[in-house]
Short mmCIF file of C-alpha atoms in Angstrom, two decimals:
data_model
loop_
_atom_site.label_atom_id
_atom_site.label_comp_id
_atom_site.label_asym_id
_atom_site.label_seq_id
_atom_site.Cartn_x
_atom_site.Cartn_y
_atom_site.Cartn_z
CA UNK F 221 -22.47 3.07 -12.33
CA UNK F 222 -21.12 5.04 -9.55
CA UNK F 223 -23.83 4.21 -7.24
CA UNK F 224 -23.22 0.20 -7.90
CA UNK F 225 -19.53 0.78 -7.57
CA UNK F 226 -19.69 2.32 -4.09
CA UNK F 227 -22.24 -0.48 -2.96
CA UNK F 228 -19.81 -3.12 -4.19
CA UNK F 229 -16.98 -1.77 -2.40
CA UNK F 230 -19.28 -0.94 0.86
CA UNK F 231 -20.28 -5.03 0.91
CA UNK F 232 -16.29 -6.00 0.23
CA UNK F 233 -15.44 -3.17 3.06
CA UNK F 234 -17.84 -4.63 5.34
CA UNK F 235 -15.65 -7.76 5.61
CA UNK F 236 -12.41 -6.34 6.74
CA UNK F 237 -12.96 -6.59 10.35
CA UNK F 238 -13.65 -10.74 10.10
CA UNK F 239 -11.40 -13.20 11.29
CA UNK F 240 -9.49 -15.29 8.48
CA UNK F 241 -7.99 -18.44 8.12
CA UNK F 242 -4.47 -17.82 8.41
CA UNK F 243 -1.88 -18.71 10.97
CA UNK F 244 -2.26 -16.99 14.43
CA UNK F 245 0.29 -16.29 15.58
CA UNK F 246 0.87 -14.84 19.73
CA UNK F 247 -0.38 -10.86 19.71
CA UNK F 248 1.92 -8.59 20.40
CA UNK F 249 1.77 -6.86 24.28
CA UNK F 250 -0.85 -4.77 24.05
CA UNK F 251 -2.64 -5.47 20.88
CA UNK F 252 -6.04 -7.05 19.89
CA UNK F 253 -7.24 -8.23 16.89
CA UNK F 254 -10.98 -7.01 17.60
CA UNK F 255 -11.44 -4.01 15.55
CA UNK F 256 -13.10 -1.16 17.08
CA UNK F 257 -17.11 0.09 16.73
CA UNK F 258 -15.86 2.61 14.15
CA UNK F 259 -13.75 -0.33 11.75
CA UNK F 260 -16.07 -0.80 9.72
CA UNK F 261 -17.84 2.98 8.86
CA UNK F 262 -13.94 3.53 8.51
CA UNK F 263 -12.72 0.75 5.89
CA UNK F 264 -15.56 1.88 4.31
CA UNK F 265 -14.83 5.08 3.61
CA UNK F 266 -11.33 4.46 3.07
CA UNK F 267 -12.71 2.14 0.28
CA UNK F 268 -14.24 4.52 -1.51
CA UNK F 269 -10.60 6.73 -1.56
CA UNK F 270 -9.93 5.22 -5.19
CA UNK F 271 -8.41 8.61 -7.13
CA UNK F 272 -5.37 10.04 -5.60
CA UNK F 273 -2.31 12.00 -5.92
CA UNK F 274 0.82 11.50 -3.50
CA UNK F 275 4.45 12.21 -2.71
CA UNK F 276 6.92 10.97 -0.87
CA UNK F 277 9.64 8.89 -0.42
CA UNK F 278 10.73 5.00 -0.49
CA UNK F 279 13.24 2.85 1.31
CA UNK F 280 13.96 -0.88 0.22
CA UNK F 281 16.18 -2.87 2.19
CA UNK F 282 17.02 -6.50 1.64
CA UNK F 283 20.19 -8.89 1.69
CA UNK F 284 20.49 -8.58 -1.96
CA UNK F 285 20.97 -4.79 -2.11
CA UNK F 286 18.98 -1.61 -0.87
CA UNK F 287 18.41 1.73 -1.60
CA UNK F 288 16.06 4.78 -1.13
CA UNK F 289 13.64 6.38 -3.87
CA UNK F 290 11.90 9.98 -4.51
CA UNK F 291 8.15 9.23 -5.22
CA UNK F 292 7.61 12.36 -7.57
CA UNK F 293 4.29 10.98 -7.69
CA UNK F 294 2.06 8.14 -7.39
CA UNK F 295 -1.19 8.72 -9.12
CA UNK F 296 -4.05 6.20 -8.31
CA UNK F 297 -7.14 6.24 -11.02
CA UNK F 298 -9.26 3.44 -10.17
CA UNK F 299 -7.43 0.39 -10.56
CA UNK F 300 -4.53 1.98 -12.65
CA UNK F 301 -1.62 3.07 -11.12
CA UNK F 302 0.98 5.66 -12.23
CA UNK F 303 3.86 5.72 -10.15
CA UNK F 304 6.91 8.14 -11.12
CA UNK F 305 10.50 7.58 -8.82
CA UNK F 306 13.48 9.04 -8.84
CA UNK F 307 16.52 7.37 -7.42
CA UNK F 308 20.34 6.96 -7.95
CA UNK F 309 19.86 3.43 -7.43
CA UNK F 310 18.06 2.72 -10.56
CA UNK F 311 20.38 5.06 -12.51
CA UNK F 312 20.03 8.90 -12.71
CA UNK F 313 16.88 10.47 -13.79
CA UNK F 314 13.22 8.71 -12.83
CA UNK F 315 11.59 5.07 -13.67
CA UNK F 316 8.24 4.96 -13.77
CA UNK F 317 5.69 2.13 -13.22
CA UNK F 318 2.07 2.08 -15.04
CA UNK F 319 -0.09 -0.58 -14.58
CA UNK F 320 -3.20 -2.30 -13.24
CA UNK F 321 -3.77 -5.62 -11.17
CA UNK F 322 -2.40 -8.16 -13.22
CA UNK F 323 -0.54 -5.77 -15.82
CA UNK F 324 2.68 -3.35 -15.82
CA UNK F 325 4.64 -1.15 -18.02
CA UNK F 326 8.05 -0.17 -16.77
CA UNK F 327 10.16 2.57 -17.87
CA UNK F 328 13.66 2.85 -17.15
CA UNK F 329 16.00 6.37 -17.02
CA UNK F 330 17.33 4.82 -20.44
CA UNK F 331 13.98 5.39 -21.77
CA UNK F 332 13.72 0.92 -22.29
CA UNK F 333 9.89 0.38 -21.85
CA UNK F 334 9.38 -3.65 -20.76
CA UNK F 335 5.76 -4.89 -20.37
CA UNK F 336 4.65 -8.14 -18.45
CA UNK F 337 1.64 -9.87 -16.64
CA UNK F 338 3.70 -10.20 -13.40
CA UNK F 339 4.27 -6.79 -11.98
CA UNK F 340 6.31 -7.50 -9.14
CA UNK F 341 8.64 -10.19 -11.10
CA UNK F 342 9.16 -7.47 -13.80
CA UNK F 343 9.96 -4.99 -11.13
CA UNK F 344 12.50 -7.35 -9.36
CA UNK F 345 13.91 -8.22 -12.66
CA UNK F 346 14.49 -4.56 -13.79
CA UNK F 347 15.80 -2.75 -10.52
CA UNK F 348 16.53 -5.98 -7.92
CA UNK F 349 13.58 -4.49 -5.94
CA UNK F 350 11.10 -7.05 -4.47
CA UNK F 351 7.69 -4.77 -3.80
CA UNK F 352 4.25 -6.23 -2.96
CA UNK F 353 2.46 -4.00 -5.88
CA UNK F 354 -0.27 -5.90 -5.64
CA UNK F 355 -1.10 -5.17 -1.89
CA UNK F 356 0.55 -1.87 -1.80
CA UNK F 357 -2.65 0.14 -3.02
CA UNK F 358 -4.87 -1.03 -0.40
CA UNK F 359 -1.73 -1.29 2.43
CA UNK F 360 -0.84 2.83 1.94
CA UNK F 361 -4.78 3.45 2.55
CA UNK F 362 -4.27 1.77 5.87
CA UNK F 363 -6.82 -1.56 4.58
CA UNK F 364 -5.90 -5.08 4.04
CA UNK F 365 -6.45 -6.53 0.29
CA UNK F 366 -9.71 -8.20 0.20
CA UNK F 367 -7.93 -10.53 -2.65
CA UNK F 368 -6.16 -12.20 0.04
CA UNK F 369 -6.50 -13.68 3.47
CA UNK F 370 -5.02 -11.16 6.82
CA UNK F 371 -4.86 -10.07 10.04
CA UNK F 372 -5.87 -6.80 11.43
CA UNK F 373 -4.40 -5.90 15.10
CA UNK F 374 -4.93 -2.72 16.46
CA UNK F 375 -3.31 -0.80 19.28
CA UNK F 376 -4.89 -0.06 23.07
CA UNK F 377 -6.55 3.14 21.29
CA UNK F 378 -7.93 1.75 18.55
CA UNK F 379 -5.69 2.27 15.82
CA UNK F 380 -4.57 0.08 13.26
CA UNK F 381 -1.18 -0.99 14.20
CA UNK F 382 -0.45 -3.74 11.99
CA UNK F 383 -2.07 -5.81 9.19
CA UNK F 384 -0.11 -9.08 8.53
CA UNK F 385 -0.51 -10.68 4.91
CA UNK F 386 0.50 -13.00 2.52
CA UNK F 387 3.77 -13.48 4.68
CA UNK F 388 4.19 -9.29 5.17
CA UNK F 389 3.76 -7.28 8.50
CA UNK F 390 2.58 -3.84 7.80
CA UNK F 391 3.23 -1.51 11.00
CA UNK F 392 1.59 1.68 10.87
CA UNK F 393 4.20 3.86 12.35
CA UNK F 394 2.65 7.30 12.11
CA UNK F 395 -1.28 8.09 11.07
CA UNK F 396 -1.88 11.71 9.59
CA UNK F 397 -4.82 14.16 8.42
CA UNK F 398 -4.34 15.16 4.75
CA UNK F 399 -8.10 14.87 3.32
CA UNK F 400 -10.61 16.42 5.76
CA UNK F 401 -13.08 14.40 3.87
CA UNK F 402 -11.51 11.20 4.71
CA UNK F 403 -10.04 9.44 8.13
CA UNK F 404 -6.39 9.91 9.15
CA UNK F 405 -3.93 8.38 6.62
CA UNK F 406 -1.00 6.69 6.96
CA UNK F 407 2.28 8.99 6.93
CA UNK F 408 4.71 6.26 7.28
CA UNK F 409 4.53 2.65 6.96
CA UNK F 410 7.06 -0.18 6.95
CA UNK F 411 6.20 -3.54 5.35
CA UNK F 412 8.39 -6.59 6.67
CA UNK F 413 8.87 -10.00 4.81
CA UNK F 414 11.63 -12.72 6.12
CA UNK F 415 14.88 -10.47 5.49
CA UNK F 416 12.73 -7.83 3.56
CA UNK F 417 11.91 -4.31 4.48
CA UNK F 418 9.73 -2.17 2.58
CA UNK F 419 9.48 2.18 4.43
CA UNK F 420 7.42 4.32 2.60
CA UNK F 421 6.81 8.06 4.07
CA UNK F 422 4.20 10.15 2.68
CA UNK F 423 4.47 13.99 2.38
CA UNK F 424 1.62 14.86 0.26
CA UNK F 425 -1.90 13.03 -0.26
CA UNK F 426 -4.07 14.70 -2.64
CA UNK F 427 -7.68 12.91 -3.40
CA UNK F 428 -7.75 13.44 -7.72
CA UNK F 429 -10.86 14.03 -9.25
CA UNK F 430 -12.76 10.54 -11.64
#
């Protein structure tokens, strides 16, 4: 089962360097959107990062409100997600999100559990916060969701600068090495929507075992 699993995401992987039907829009001075010889062996093996520990922190700003989280930890086991903050903007102590594509169950520092099929409604609903759940799993590995058409460009070295999707910009401010098994990681991304801004800084990446 393991075997097929790693061949399935290996032939999605393979993909992520194609060019896709959405709007192009002007590159930025000095970006391309031709991925590099080593895209692909690189997506690929950032696929296969499915079971992981992290910590860090999280910044939301929009016109609405913002504020800035603790991520005590954000626990990836497959497709479930556990994802623990901490923040006096959604009331003292932590709220914590559990979930899979399609599913959540949010807990508030009140201890109110709410359930729903719409993750990122329920999350807006509960705490004002309007985060692209859906994308973020693949985004923080530094790969586009394959669910989804995108644009990769990359910088005059190579690097993934930016991955624009379902009307987000993901800039890849800082790259880092936290699992020598695996390429660099990101360390700090911002995710930009209309009036929206999404920062998220990793401290800690720990792979988790299956």
């Amino acid at each position: 089962m393991r075997l097929a699993r790693i061949l399935a995401t290996l032939t999605v992987l393979a993909s992520l360097g194609a060019c896709t039907t959405i709007q192009i829009e002007p590159l930025p001075e000095g970006m391309t959107d031709q991925p590099p010889a080593g895209w692909t062996t690189r997506a690929a093996s950032l696929g296969e990062l499915d079971h992981w520990k992290l910590t860090g922190k999280l910044a939301v700003r929009q016109p609405s409100d913002s504020g800035t989280a603790i991520i005590n930890h954000w626990i990836q086991d497959g497709e479930a997600y556990d994802l623990a903050l901490s923040s006096s903007f959604l009331g003292m102590g932590s709220t914590t999100l559990k979930g899979v594509p399609g599913f959540i169950e949010l807990t508030l520092p009140n201890g109110e559990t709410y359930r729903s099929g719409e993750p990122e409604a329920l999350v807006e609903a509960a705490t004002g916060w309007q985060l692209p759940l859906e994308n973020l799993t693949w985004w923080i590995r530094g790969l586009p969701s394959p669910a989804s058409d995108y644009r990769l460009l990359f910088d005059d070295q190579g690097t993934l600068a930016i991955i624009r999707q379902n009307g987000w910009e993901i800039r890849y401010d800082r790259w880092q090495t936290f699992l020598s098994s695996y390429p660099t990681l990101p360390a700090r991304i911002t995710a930009l929507k209309e009036e929206k801004r999404v920062r998220l800084v990793v401290s800690d990446w720990q792979e988790q075992p299956e």
